[in-house]
Amino acid sequence: MATSSPLQGGLSTVSRAQDLRLLGFSSDSAGFASVSFPSHSTNLSLRHSETCKHWQLTITRAAVISESSLEQMEIDISLSPRVNSVKPSKTMAITDKATALAQAGVPVIRLAAGEPDFDTPAVIAEAGINAIREGYTRYTPNAGTMELRTAICRKLKEENGISYTPDQILVSNGAKQSIIQAVLAVCSPGDEVIIPAPYWVSYPEMARLADATPVILPTLISEDFLLDPKVLESKLNEKSRLLILCSPSNPTGSVYPEKLLEEISRIVAKHPRLLVLSDEIYEHIIYAPATHTSFASLPGMWERTLTVNGFSKAFAMTGWRLGYLACPKHFVTACGKIQSQSTSGASSLSQKAGVAALGLGYAGGEAVSTMVKAFRERRDYLVKSFRELEGVKISEPQGAFYLFLDFSSYYGSKAEGFGIINGSESLCRYLLDKAQVALVPGDAFGEDRCIRISYADSLSTLQEAVERMKKAFSQLKPPVAV
């Protein structure tokens, strides 16, 4: 609100000063008007007094006119076209809505967010607590502490078969930041970012933020949602800049076999401009006999692969916000420049916790294997339960903690008091309304026939959710054949 004065009835100090200058007055640093008089001004005549009164009246009138024009002025509140092109995250929107309902006392089962229900392992948490107690609370180097980057290099060598030096590692505030910085660093306006669908909701929007064009390549549930190399080859051209692969996949849980990745790598090798962003955040949440292969470990792929990983999923550290990028120094330096001018380095406390996490042993040791065992038990229960539901198509996930089920046979059904189910979004709204179960519609991931169910919750909670959902599906009236 503008600072007012008795003279001008609310006109801002800046506007008042401008009006005074127009009338030959000066203004001191406090915003008060002053007039210079000769040294004998103590003997002001009546004429001088009348002149001052005239100036006061003139200033008041000018202030009223100025204030009136300010009230009529329209402020430009438009946003940039780049931001307007970006869609908000549906997973975050649904999670927030479900949380609000739960806080209002509605017994909602929240299976939308990709967040483990386990606590951070005690050894990791204690490392963060000790960092606070020991005063390790200051800024760290932008790229991350040498201690953590060295530990990441050791992990990548021992577990993934890829060699890096600490200056080829950039630690960030979560893997999501690592990905957006990589996209911004390598993509130019007009470049194409190749994204197999179903995809993580943020990939296309990140491409748009870089003024690049997302090119979506559909996959089939009958092929476990894995990219067909022939489809990839048919879509590549001189504009193709970045291929994004996520294995194990969010939202499908699919895991790319090494042979398929090798076939993809041979196609990539034919295109000198084409880089690969390999999102490996779920690498440790994998179910035998499936195994994880890092794309950078394939022949000729190290130089053109940007590997992203982090601590959120496997180590149940979502709130710690810690991820990293591993790639040739040229790309790390570019991403580091973006980070240095935005967030700077990751939390010092989180980095100490990250070192402890990587010290748990191969693939996270017993702490992670215990969580993976629980995830597998939940997956097996859900797959068995939904196979009992007529018309549902299933691709059994080999990793991560999601089911991506095809419920399209229910589209066109009518729900009493709700209306027609015409797609994944309306089906999710129906299930939230009738079953009080929060899920994410598949259209957010580029596949409207499906719905994503996160099984990062207790088995008892999942059992209750299945019972509610089955009851809600039983109340749907099948589509009427025309």
CSV table of C-alpha atoms in Angstrom, one decimal:
chain,number,residue,atom,x,y,z
A,1,MET,CA,0.0,0.0,0.0
A,2,ALA,CA,1.3,3.5,-0.9
A,3,THR,CA,2.6,5.7,1.9
A,4,SER,CA,0.1,8.5,2.5
A,5,SER,CA,0.5,12.1,3.6
A,6,PRO,CA,-2.0,14.7,4.8
A,7,LEU,CA,-1.2,16.7,1.8
A,8,GLN,CA,-1.8,14.1,-0.9
A,9,GLY,CA,-4.2,11.6,0.6
A,10,GLY,CA,-2.3,8.4,-0.1
A,11,LEU,CA,-0.1,9.2,-3.1
A,12,SER,CA,3.1,7.2,-3.1
A,13,THR,CA,6.3,8.8,-2.0
A,14,VAL,CA,7.8,8.2,-5.5
A,15,SER,CA,4.9,9.8,-7.2
A,16,ARG,CA,4.9,12.8,-4.8
A,17,ALA,CA,8.5,13.4,-5.4
A,18,GLN,CA,8.0,13.4,-9.2
A,19,ASP,CA,5.1,15.9,-8.9
A,20,LEU,CA,7.2,18.2,-6.7
A,21,ARG,CA,10.1,18.2,-9.1
A,22,LEU,CA,7.8,19.1,-11.9
A,23,LEU,CA,6.8,22.2,-9.9
A,24,GLY,CA,10.4,23.2,-9.1
A,25,PHE,CA,10.7,21.7,-5.7
A,26,SER,CA,13.4,19.3,-4.5
A,27,SER,CA,13.0,16.3,-2.3
A,28,ASP,CA,15.3,15.1,0.5
A,29,SER,CA,16.2,11.4,1.2
A,30,ALA,CA,13.3,11.0,3.6
A,31,GLY,CA,10.8,12.1,1.0
A,32,PHE,CA,9.9,15.5,2.4
A,33,ALA,CA,9.6,18.5,0.0
A,34,SER,CA,11.7,21.5,0.5
A,35,VAL,CA,12.1,25.0,-1.1
A,36,SER,CA,15.3,27.1,-1.1
A,37,PHE,CA,15.0,30.7,-0.1
A,38,PRO,CA,17.5,33.5,0.2
A,39,SER,CA,19.2,34.1,3.5
A,40,HIS,CA,16.7,37.0,4.4
A,41,SER,CA,13.8,34.6,4.1
A,42,THR,CA,13.0,35.2,7.8
A,43,ASN,CA,11.4,38.5,6.7
A,44,LEU,CA,9.0,36.9,4.3
A,45,SER,CA,6.3,39.3,3.1
A,46,LEU,CA,2.6,38.6,2.8
A,47,ARG,CA,3.2,38.2,-0.9
A,48,HIS,CA,5.7,35.4,-0.2
A,49,SER,CA,3.1,33.7,2.1
A,50,GLU,CA,0.4,33.9,-0.5
A,51,THR,CA,2.7,32.5,-3.2
A,52,CYS,CA,3.4,29.5,-0.9
A,53,LYS,CA,-0.3,28.9,-0.4
A,54,HIS,CA,-0.8,29.0,-4.2
A,55,TRP,CA,2.0,26.4,-4.6
A,56,GLN,CA,0.5,24.2,-2.0
A,57,LEU,CA,-2.9,24.2,-3.8
A,58,THR,CA,-1.3,23.5,-7.1
A,59,ILE,CA,0.6,20.6,-5.6
A,60,THR,CA,-2.6,19.2,-4.1
A,61,ARG,CA,-4.4,19.4,-7.4
A,62,ALA,CA,-1.5,17.7,-9.2
A,63,ALA,CA,-1.4,15.0,-6.6
A,64,VAL,CA,-5.1,14.2,-7.1
A,65,ILE,CA,-4.7,14.1,-10.9
A,66,SER,CA,-1.6,11.9,-10.5
A,67,GLU,CA,-3.3,9.5,-8.0
A,68,SER,CA,-6.4,9.2,-10.3
A,69,SER,CA,-4.2,8.2,-13.3
A,70,LEU,CA,-2.4,5.7,-11.1
A,71,GLU,CA,-5.7,4.1,-10.2
A,72,GLN,CA,-6.6,3.7,-13.9
A,73,MET,CA,-3.2,2.1,-14.8
A,74,GLU,CA,-3.4,-1.6,-15.6
A,75,ILE,CA,-0.4,-3.7,-14.5
A,76,ASP,CA,0.9,-6.4,-16.9
A,77,ILE,CA,0.6,-9.7,-15.0
A,78,SER,CA,1.2,-11.9,-18.1
A,79,LEU,CA,3.5,-14.9,-17.8
A,80,SER,CA,6.2,-16.1,-20.2
A,81,PRO,CA,5.1,-18.4,-23.1
A,82,ARG,CA,7.6,-20.9,-21.8
A,83,VAL,CA,5.9,-21.2,-18.4
A,84,ASN,CA,2.4,-21.2,-20.0
A,85,SER,CA,3.4,-24.2,-22.1
A,86,VAL,CA,4.1,-26.3,-19.0
A,87,LYS,CA,1.4,-28.4,-17.4
A,88,PRO,CA,1.2,-28.8,-13.7
A,89,SER,CA,2.0,-32.2,-12.3
A,90,LYS,CA,-1.1,-34.4,-11.9
A,91,THR,CA,0.6,-36.6,-9.4
A,92,MET,CA,1.3,-33.7,-7.1
A,93,ALA,CA,-2.2,-32.3,-7.6
A,94,ILE,CA,-3.9,-35.6,-6.7
A,95,THR,CA,-1.6,-36.2,-3.8
A,96,ASP,CA,-2.3,-32.7,-2.4
A,97,LYS,CA,-6.1,-33.2,-2.9
A,98,ALA,CA,-6.0,-36.6,-1.1
A,99,THR,CA,-3.9,-35.1,1.7
A,100,ALA,CA,-6.4,-32.3,2.2
A,101,LEU,CA,-9.3,-34.8,2.3
A,102,ALA,CA,-7.4,-36.9,4.9
A,103,GLN,CA,-6.8,-33.8,7.0
A,104,ALA,CA,-10.5,-33.0,6.8
A,105,GLY,CA,-11.3,-36.4,8.3
A,106,VAL,CA,-12.1,-38.3,5.1
A,107,PRO,CA,-10.6,-41.8,5.4
A,108,VAL,CA,-8.8,-41.6,2.0
A,109,ILE,CA,-6.3,-44.3,1.1
A,110,ARG,CA,-3.5,-42.5,-0.8
A,111,LEU,CA,-1.8,-44.6,-3.5
A,112,ALA,CA,-0.8,-41.7,-5.7
A,113,ALA,CA,2.6,-40.5,-4.6
A,114,GLY,CA,5.8,-42.3,-5.4
A,115,GLU,CA,7.1,-42.3,-1.9
A,116,PRO,CA,8.2,-45.4,0.2
A,117,ASP,CA,6.3,-45.8,3.4
A,118,PHE,CA,9.4,-46.9,5.2
A,119,ASP,CA,11.4,-44.6,7.5
A,120,THR,CA,14.9,-43.7,6.4
A,121,PRO,CA,17.2,-46.4,7.8
A,122,ALA,CA,18.5,-45.6,11.2
A,123,VAL,CA,22.2,-45.5,10.3
A,124,ILE,CA,21.4,-42.9,7.6
A,125,ALA,CA,19.2,-40.8,9.8
A,126,GLU,CA,21.8,-40.8,12.6
A,127,ALA,CA,24.5,-39.5,10.2
A,128,GLY,CA,22.2,-36.5,9.5
A,129,ILE,CA,21.6,-36.0,13.2
A,130,ASN,CA,25.3,-36.2,14.0
A,131,ALA,CA,26.0,-33.6,11.2
A,132,ILE,CA,23.7,-31.2,13.0
A,133,ARG,CA,25.3,-31.8,16.4
A,134,GLU,CA,28.8,-31.5,15.0
A,135,GLY,CA,28.0,-28.1,13.3
A,136,TYR,CA,28.2,-29.4,9.8
A,137,THR,CA,25.6,-26.8,8.7
A,138,ARG,CA,27.4,-24.5,6.3
A,139,TYR,CA,27.4,-24.3,2.5
A,140,THR,CA,29.2,-27.1,0.7
A,141,PRO,CA,30.9,-26.8,-2.7
A,142,ASN,CA,28.4,-26.3,-5.5
A,143,ALA,CA,29.1,-29.8,-7.0
A,144,GLY,CA,28.8,-31.5,-3.7
A,145,THR,CA,31.3,-32.6,-1.0
A,146,MET,CA,34.4,-34.4,-2.2
A,147,GLU,CA,33.5,-37.1,0.4
A,148,LEU,CA,30.1,-37.8,-1.2
A,149,ARG,CA,31.3,-37.5,-4.9
A,150,THR,CA,34.1,-40.0,-4.2
A,151,ALA,CA,31.6,-42.4,-2.6
A,152,ILE,CA,29.4,-42.1,-5.7
A,153,CYS,CA,32.3,-42.8,-8.0
A,154,ARG,CA,33.1,-46.0,-6.0
A,155,LYS,CA,29.4,-47.1,-6.0
A,156,LEU,CA,29.1,-46.6,-9.8
A,157,LYS,CA,32.3,-48.6,-10.4
A,158,GLU,CA,31.5,-51.5,-8.1
A,159,GLU,CA,27.7,-51.8,-8.8
A,160,ASN,CA,27.2,-50.4,-12.3
A,161,GLY,CA,30.6,-51.1,-14.0
A,162,ILE,CA,31.1,-47.4,-15.1
A,163,SER,CA,34.1,-45.3,-14.1
A,164,TYR,CA,34.0,-41.6,-13.2
A,165,THR,CA,36.2,-39.2,-11.3
A,166,PRO,CA,34.7,-36.7,-8.7
A,167,ASP,CA,34.8,-33.9,-11.2
A,168,GLN,CA,32.4,-35.9,-13.4
A,169,ILE,CA,29.8,-36.0,-10.6
A,170,LEU,CA,27.3,-33.2,-9.8
A,171,VAL,CA,25.3,-33.6,-6.6
A,172,SER,CA,21.9,-31.8,-6.6
A,173,ASN,CA,18.7,-31.3,-4.5
A,174,GLY,CA,17.1,-34.5,-5.8
A,175,ALA,CA,17.3,-36.4,-9.1
A,176,LYS,CA,14.5,-34.2,-10.5
A,177,GLN,CA,16.9,-31.2,-10.4
A,178,SER,CA,19.6,-33.3,-12.0
A,179,ILE,CA,17.3,-34.2,-14.9
A,180,ILE,CA,16.0,-30.7,-15.6
A,181,GLN,CA,19.5,-29.2,-15.5
A,182,ALA,CA,20.7,-31.9,-17.9
A,183,VAL,CA,17.9,-31.1,-20.3
A,184,LEU,CA,18.5,-27.4,-20.1
A,185,ALA,CA,22.2,-27.9,-20.6
A,186,VAL,CA,22.1,-30.0,-23.8
A,187,CYS,CA,18.9,-28.9,-25.6
A,188,SER,CA,18.5,-25.9,-27.8
A,189,PRO,CA,15.2,-24.4,-29.2
A,190,GLY,CA,13.9,-26.7,-31.9
A,191,ASP,CA,15.7,-29.8,-30.7
A,192,GLU,CA,13.7,-33.0,-30.1
A,193,VAL,CA,13.6,-35.0,-26.9
A,194,ILE,CA,12.6,-38.6,-27.5
A,195,ILE,CA,10.4,-40.0,-24.7
A,196,PRO,CA,8.9,-43.5,-24.7
A,197,ALA,CA,5.4,-43.6,-23.3
A,198,PRO,CA,4.2,-44.3,-20.7
A,199,TYR,CA,6.6,-41.7,-19.2
A,200,TRP,CA,7.2,-40.0,-15.9
A,201,VAL,CA,5.0,-36.9,-15.9
A,202,SER,CA,7.8,-34.4,-15.8
A,203,TYR,CA,9.9,-35.4,-18.9
A,204,PRO,CA,7.8,-33.7,-21.6
A,205,GLU,CA,7.4,-30.6,-19.4
A,206,MET,CA,11.1,-30.4,-18.8
A,207,ALA,CA,11.7,-30.5,-22.6
A,208,ARG,CA,9.2,-27.7,-23.1
A,209,LEU,CA,11.0,-25.6,-20.5
A,210,ALA,CA,14.2,-26.0,-22.6
A,211,ASP,CA,12.2,-24.8,-25.7
A,212,ALA,CA,12.7,-28.3,-27.1
A,213,THR,CA,10.0,-30.5,-28.6
A,214,PRO,CA,9.0,-33.7,-26.8
A,215,VAL,CA,8.5,-36.6,-29.3
A,216,ILE,CA,6.4,-39.3,-27.7
A,217,LEU,CA,7.0,-42.9,-28.8
A,218,PRO,CA,4.1,-45.2,-27.7
A,219,THR,CA,4.7,-48.7,-26.4
A,220,LEU,CA,2.3,-51.6,-25.8
A,221,ILE,CA,1.2,-53.3,-22.6
A,222,SER,CA,1.5,-56.7,-24.4
A,223,GLU,CA,5.2,-55.8,-24.9
A,224,ASP,CA,5.6,-54.8,-21.2
A,225,PHE,CA,5.7,-51.2,-22.2
A,226,LEU,CA,9.3,-51.5,-23.6
A,227,LEU,CA,10.5,-49.3,-26.5
A,228,ASP,CA,10.5,-51.0,-29.9
A,229,PRO,CA,13.9,-50.2,-31.4
A,230,LYS,CA,12.3,-50.1,-34.9
A,231,VAL,CA,9.9,-47.4,-33.8
A,232,LEU,CA,12.9,-45.5,-32.3
A,233,GLU,CA,14.9,-45.7,-35.5
A,234,SER,CA,11.9,-44.5,-37.6
A,235,LYS,CA,11.6,-41.3,-35.5
A,236,LEU,CA,15.2,-40.1,-35.3
A,237,ASN,CA,16.4,-37.2,-37.5
A,238,GLU,CA,18.9,-34.4,-37.4
A,239,LYS,CA,16.8,-32.6,-34.7
A,240,SER,CA,16.9,-35.5,-32.3
A,241,ARG,CA,19.0,-34.4,-29.4
A,242,LEU,CA,18.1,-36.5,-26.3
A,243,LEU,CA,16.6,-39.9,-25.7
A,244,ILE,CA,15.3,-40.4,-22.1
A,245,LEU,CA,15.2,-43.9,-20.8
A,246,CYS,CA,13.9,-44.9,-17.3
A,247,SER,CA,14.6,-48.4,-16.0
A,248,PRO,CA,13.1,-49.6,-13.8
A,249,SER,CA,10.3,-47.5,-15.1
A,250,ASN,CA,8.0,-45.0,-13.5
A,251,PRO,CA,5.0,-45.5,-14.0
A,252,THR,CA,5.1,-49.1,-15.4
A,253,GLY,CA,7.7,-50.9,-13.3
A,254,SER,CA,9.2,-52.3,-16.6
A,255,VAL,CA,12.9,-53.2,-16.7
A,256,TYR,CA,14.9,-53.0,-19.9
A,257,PRO,CA,16.8,-56.2,-20.5
A,258,GLU,CA,20.5,-55.8,-21.4
A,259,LYS,CA,20.0,-57.2,-24.9
A,260,LEU,CA,17.3,-54.7,-25.7
A,261,LEU,CA,19.4,-51.8,-24.4
A,262,GLU,CA,22.3,-53.1,-26.6
A,263,GLU,CA,20.0,-53.0,-29.6
A,264,ILE,CA,18.9,-49.4,-28.8
A,265,SER,CA,22.6,-48.4,-28.3
A,266,ARG,CA,23.5,-49.5,-31.8
A,267,ILE,CA,20.7,-47.3,-33.2
A,268,VAL,CA,21.9,-44.4,-31.0
A,269,ALA,CA,25.5,-44.8,-32.2
A,270,LYS,CA,24.4,-43.9,-35.8
A,271,HIS,CA,23.4,-40.4,-34.7
A,272,PRO,CA,26.3,-38.2,-33.6
A,273,ARG,CA,24.0,-35.5,-32.1
A,274,LEU,CA,21.9,-37.9,-30.0
A,275,LEU,CA,22.6,-38.1,-26.3
A,276,VAL,CA,20.9,-40.4,-23.8
A,277,LEU,CA,19.6,-39.5,-20.3
A,278,SER,CA,19.4,-42.7,-18.3
A,279,ASP,CA,17.2,-42.2,-15.2
A,280,GLU,CA,18.2,-45.0,-12.8
A,281,ILE,CA,16.6,-43.8,-9.6
A,282,TYR,CA,14.8,-47.1,-9.1
A,283,GLU,CA,17.8,-49.4,-9.9
A,284,HIS,CA,17.8,-51.1,-6.5
A,285,ILE,CA,14.1,-51.8,-6.4
A,286,ILE,CA,14.1,-54.7,-8.8
A,287,TYR,CA,12.7,-58.2,-8.6
A,288,ALA,CA,14.8,-61.3,-9.6
A,289,PRO,CA,15.3,-62.6,-12.2
A,290,ALA,CA,15.3,-59.1,-13.6
A,291,THR,CA,18.6,-57.3,-13.4
A,292,HIS,CA,19.6,-53.7,-13.9
A,293,THR,CA,22.0,-52.5,-16.7
A,294,SER,CA,23.3,-49.0,-16.8
A,295,PHE,CA,23.2,-47.6,-20.3
A,296,ALA,CA,26.6,-45.9,-19.9
A,297,SER,CA,28.2,-49.3,-19.4
A,298,LEU,CA,27.3,-50.4,-23.0
A,299,PRO,CA,30.0,-50.2,-25.7
A,300,GLY,CA,30.5,-46.7,-27.0
A,301,MET,CA,27.8,-45.2,-24.8
A,302,TRP,CA,29.8,-43.7,-21.9
A,303,GLU,CA,30.7,-40.5,-23.9
A,304,ARG,CA,27.1,-39.7,-24.8
A,305,THR,CA,25.2,-40.9,-21.6
A,306,LEU,CA,24.0,-38.7,-18.8
A,307,THR,CA,23.3,-41.0,-15.8
A,308,VAL,CA,20.9,-39.7,-13.1
A,309,ASN,CA,20.4,-41.4,-9.8
A,310,GLY,CA,19.6,-40.5,-6.2
A,311,PHE,CA,18.7,-41.6,-2.7
A,312,SER,CA,14.9,-41.0,-2.5
A,313,LYS,CA,13.5,-44.3,-3.5
A,314,ALA,CA,15.9,-47.1,-2.5
A,315,PHE,CA,16.9,-45.5,0.8
A,316,ALA,CA,13.5,-44.0,1.7
A,317,MET,CA,15.0,-40.5,1.7
A,318,THR,CA,12.4,-38.5,-0.3
A,319,GLY,CA,12.5,-35.6,2.1
A,320,TRP,CA,16.2,-35.4,2.2
A,321,ARG,CA,16.3,-34.2,-1.4
A,322,LEU,CA,19.5,-35.7,-2.7
A,323,GLY,CA,20.4,-36.8,-6.2
A,324,TYR,CA,23.3,-36.8,-8.7
A,325,LEU,CA,24.4,-36.7,-12.3
A,326,ALA,CA,27.3,-38.7,-13.6
A,327,CYS,CA,28.6,-37.9,-17.1
A,328,PRO,CA,31.6,-36.5,-19.0
A,329,LYS,CA,33.0,-33.3,-17.4
A,330,HIS,CA,31.9,-31.1,-20.3
A,331,PHE,CA,28.2,-31.7,-19.4
A,332,VAL,CA,28.8,-31.7,-15.6
A,333,THR,CA,30.4,-28.2,-15.9
A,334,ALA,CA,27.4,-26.9,-17.9
A,335,CYS,CA,24.9,-28.3,-15.4
A,336,GLY,CA,27.0,-27.0,-12.6
A,337,LYS,CA,26.7,-23.5,-14.0
A,338,ILE,CA,22.9,-23.7,-13.9
A,339,GLN,CA,22.9,-25.0,-10.4
A,340,SER,CA,25.3,-22.3,-9.2
A,341,GLN,CA,22.9,-19.6,-10.4
A,342,SER,CA,19.8,-21.3,-9.0
A,343,THR,CA,19.9,-23.4,-5.9
A,344,SER,CA,23.7,-23.8,-5.3
A,345,GLY,CA,24.8,-27.1,-3.6
A,346,ALA,CA,22.6,-29.6,-1.9
A,347,SER,CA,22.1,-29.7,1.9
A,348,SER,CA,25.2,-30.4,3.9
A,349,LEU,CA,23.2,-32.6,6.3
A,350,SER,CA,21.7,-34.6,3.4
A,351,GLN,CA,25.1,-35.2,1.9
A,352,LYS,CA,26.5,-36.6,5.1
A,353,ALA,CA,23.4,-38.9,5.2
A,354,GLY,CA,24.1,-39.8,1.6
A,355,VAL,CA,27.6,-41.0,2.4
A,356,ALA,CA,26.1,-43.2,5.2
A,357,ALA,CA,23.6,-44.6,2.7
A,358,LEU,CA,26.3,-45.6,0.2
A,359,GLY,CA,28.2,-47.2,3.1
A,360,LEU,CA,25.4,-49.7,3.8
A,361,GLY,CA,26.9,-52.2,1.4
A,362,TYR,CA,26.4,-53.4,-2.1
A,363,ALA,CA,23.0,-52.3,-3.5
A,364,GLY,CA,22.1,-50.8,-0.1
A,365,GLY,CA,22.8,-54.0,1.9
A,366,GLU,CA,20.2,-55.5,4.2
A,367,ALA,CA,18.3,-52.3,4.8
A,368,VAL,CA,17.3,-52.0,1.2
A,369,SER,CA,16.8,-55.7,0.5
A,370,THR,CA,14.3,-55.8,3.4
A,371,MET,CA,12.3,-53.0,1.8
A,372,VAL,CA,12.5,-54.7,-1.7
A,373,LYS,CA,11.2,-57.9,-0.2
A,374,ALA,CA,8.2,-56.1,1.2
A,375,PHE,CA,7.6,-54.3,-2.1
A,376,ARG,CA,7.6,-57.7,-3.9
A,377,GLU,CA,5.1,-59.2,-1.5
A,378,ARG,CA,2.8,-56.3,-2.1
A,379,ARG,CA,3.2,-56.5,-5.9
A,380,ASP,CA,2.4,-60.2,-5.9
A,381,TYR,CA,-0.8,-59.6,-3.9
A,382,LEU,CA,-2.0,-56.8,-6.1
A,383,VAL,CA,-1.3,-58.6,-9.4
A,384,LYS,CA,-3.2,-61.7,-8.1
A,385,SER,CA,-6.1,-59.5,-6.9
A,386,PHE,CA,-6.5,-57.5,-10.1
A,387,ARG,CA,-6.3,-60.6,-12.2
A,388,GLU,CA,-9.5,-61.6,-10.5
A,389,LEU,CA,-11.2,-58.4,-11.8
A,390,GLU,CA,-12.8,-58.9,-15.2
A,391,GLY,CA,-11.5,-56.9,-18.1
A,392,VAL,CA,-8.3,-55.6,-16.5
A,393,LYS,CA,-5.0,-56.0,-18.5
A,394,ILE,CA,-1.8,-56.4,-16.5
A,395,SER,CA,1.9,-56.1,-17.3
A,396,GLU,CA,3.6,-57.5,-14.2
A,397,PRO,CA,6.2,-55.0,-13.0
A,398,GLN,CA,9.8,-56.2,-12.6
A,399,GLY,CA,10.9,-53.2,-10.6
A,400,ALA,CA,9.9,-49.9,-8.8
A,401,PHE,CA,6.7,-49.9,-6.8
A,402,TYR,CA,3.9,-49.2,-9.3
A,403,LEU,CA,1.3,-51.1,-11.1
A,404,PHE,CA,0.1,-49.6,-14.4
A,405,LEU,CA,-3.1,-51.4,-15.2
A,406,ASP,CA,-5.4,-51.1,-18.3
A,407,PHE,CA,-8.9,-50.4,-17.1
A,408,SER,CA,-10.2,-49.2,-20.5
A,409,SER,CA,-12.8,-52.0,-20.7
A,410,TYR,CA,-14.7,-49.9,-18.0
A,411,TYR,CA,-14.8,-46.8,-20.1
A,412,GLY,CA,-18.3,-45.9,-21.2
A,413,SER,CA,-19.8,-47.4,-18.0
A,414,LYS,CA,-22.3,-45.3,-16.0
A,415,ALA,CA,-22.0,-44.7,-12.3
A,416,GLU,CA,-25.1,-43.8,-10.4
A,417,GLY,CA,-24.8,-40.3,-9.0
A,418,PHE,CA,-21.6,-39.7,-10.9
A,419,GLY,CA,-22.1,-40.1,-14.6
A,420,ILE,CA,-20.2,-41.7,-17.5
A,421,ILE,CA,-16.7,-43.0,-17.1
A,422,ASN,CA,-15.0,-41.6,-20.2
A,423,GLY,CA,-11.3,-42.0,-19.5
A,424,SER,CA,-8.6,-42.5,-16.8
A,425,GLU,CA,-9.2,-39.1,-15.2
A,426,SER,CA,-12.9,-39.6,-14.7
A,427,LEU,CA,-12.3,-43.2,-13.4
A,428,CYS,CA,-9.8,-41.9,-10.9
A,429,ARG,CA,-12.3,-39.2,-9.8
A,430,TYR,CA,-15.0,-41.9,-9.4
A,431,LEU,CA,-12.7,-44.1,-7.3
A,432,LEU,CA,-11.8,-41.2,-5.1
A,433,ASP,CA,-15.4,-40.3,-4.7
A,434,LYS,CA,-16.9,-43.8,-4.2
A,435,ALA,CA,-14.0,-45.9,-2.9
A,436,GLN,CA,-12.0,-43.1,-1.3
A,437,VAL,CA,-8.9,-44.4,-2.9
A,438,ALA,CA,-6.5,-41.8,-4.6
A,439,LEU,CA,-4.8,-43.0,-7.8
A,440,VAL,CA,-3.1,-41.3,-10.7
A,441,PRO,CA,-4.8,-41.3,-14.2
A,442,GLY,CA,-2.8,-42.7,-17.0
A,443,ASP,CA,-3.3,-39.7,-19.2
A,444,ALA,CA,-0.7,-37.9,-17.0
A,445,PHE,CA,1.8,-40.5,-18.2
A,446,GLY,CA,0.8,-40.5,-21.9
A,447,GLU,CA,-1.5,-43.6,-21.7
A,448,ASP,CA,-5.1,-42.9,-21.1
A,449,ARG,CA,-6.2,-46.5,-21.0
A,450,CYS,CA,-4.3,-47.1,-17.7
A,451,ILE,CA,-4.2,-46.0,-14.1
A,452,ARG,CA,-1.1,-46.0,-11.9
A,453,ILE,CA,-1.3,-47.6,-8.5
A,454,SER,CA,1.6,-47.1,-6.0
A,455,TYR,CA,2.1,-50.0,-3.7
A,456,ALA,CA,4.5,-48.0,-1.5
A,457,ASP,CA,2.2,-48.6,1.5
A,458,SER,CA,1.5,-51.4,4.0
A,459,LEU,CA,0.0,-54.7,2.8
A,460,SER,CA,-3.0,-54.2,5.1
A,461,THR,CA,-3.7,-50.8,3.5
A,462,LEU,CA,-3.4,-52.3,0.0
A,463,GLN,CA,-5.9,-55.0,1.0
A,464,GLU,CA,-8.4,-52.4,2.2
A,465,ALA,CA,-7.9,-50.4,-1.0
A,466,VAL,CA,-8.5,-53.5,-3.2
A,467,GLU,CA,-11.7,-54.3,-1.4
A,468,ARG,CA,-13.0,-50.7,-1.8
A,469,MET,CA,-12.1,-50.6,-5.5
A,470,LYS,CA,-13.7,-54.0,-6.3
A,471,LYS,CA,-16.9,-52.8,-4.6
A,472,ALA,CA,-16.8,-49.5,-6.6
A,473,PHE,CA,-16.3,-51.4,-9.9
A,474,SER,CA,-19.2,-53.7,-9.1
A,475,GLN,CA,-21.5,-50.7,-9.0
A,476,LEU,CA,-20.7,-49.6,-12.5
A,477,LYS,CA,-23.2,-50.3,-15.2
A,478,PRO,CA,-21.6,-51.7,-18.3
A,479,PRO,CA,-21.6,-49.7,-21.5
A,480,VAL,CA,-24.6,-50.1,-23.6
A,481,ALA,CA,-23.8,-51.5,-27.1
A,482,VAL,CA,-25.1,-49.3,-29.9
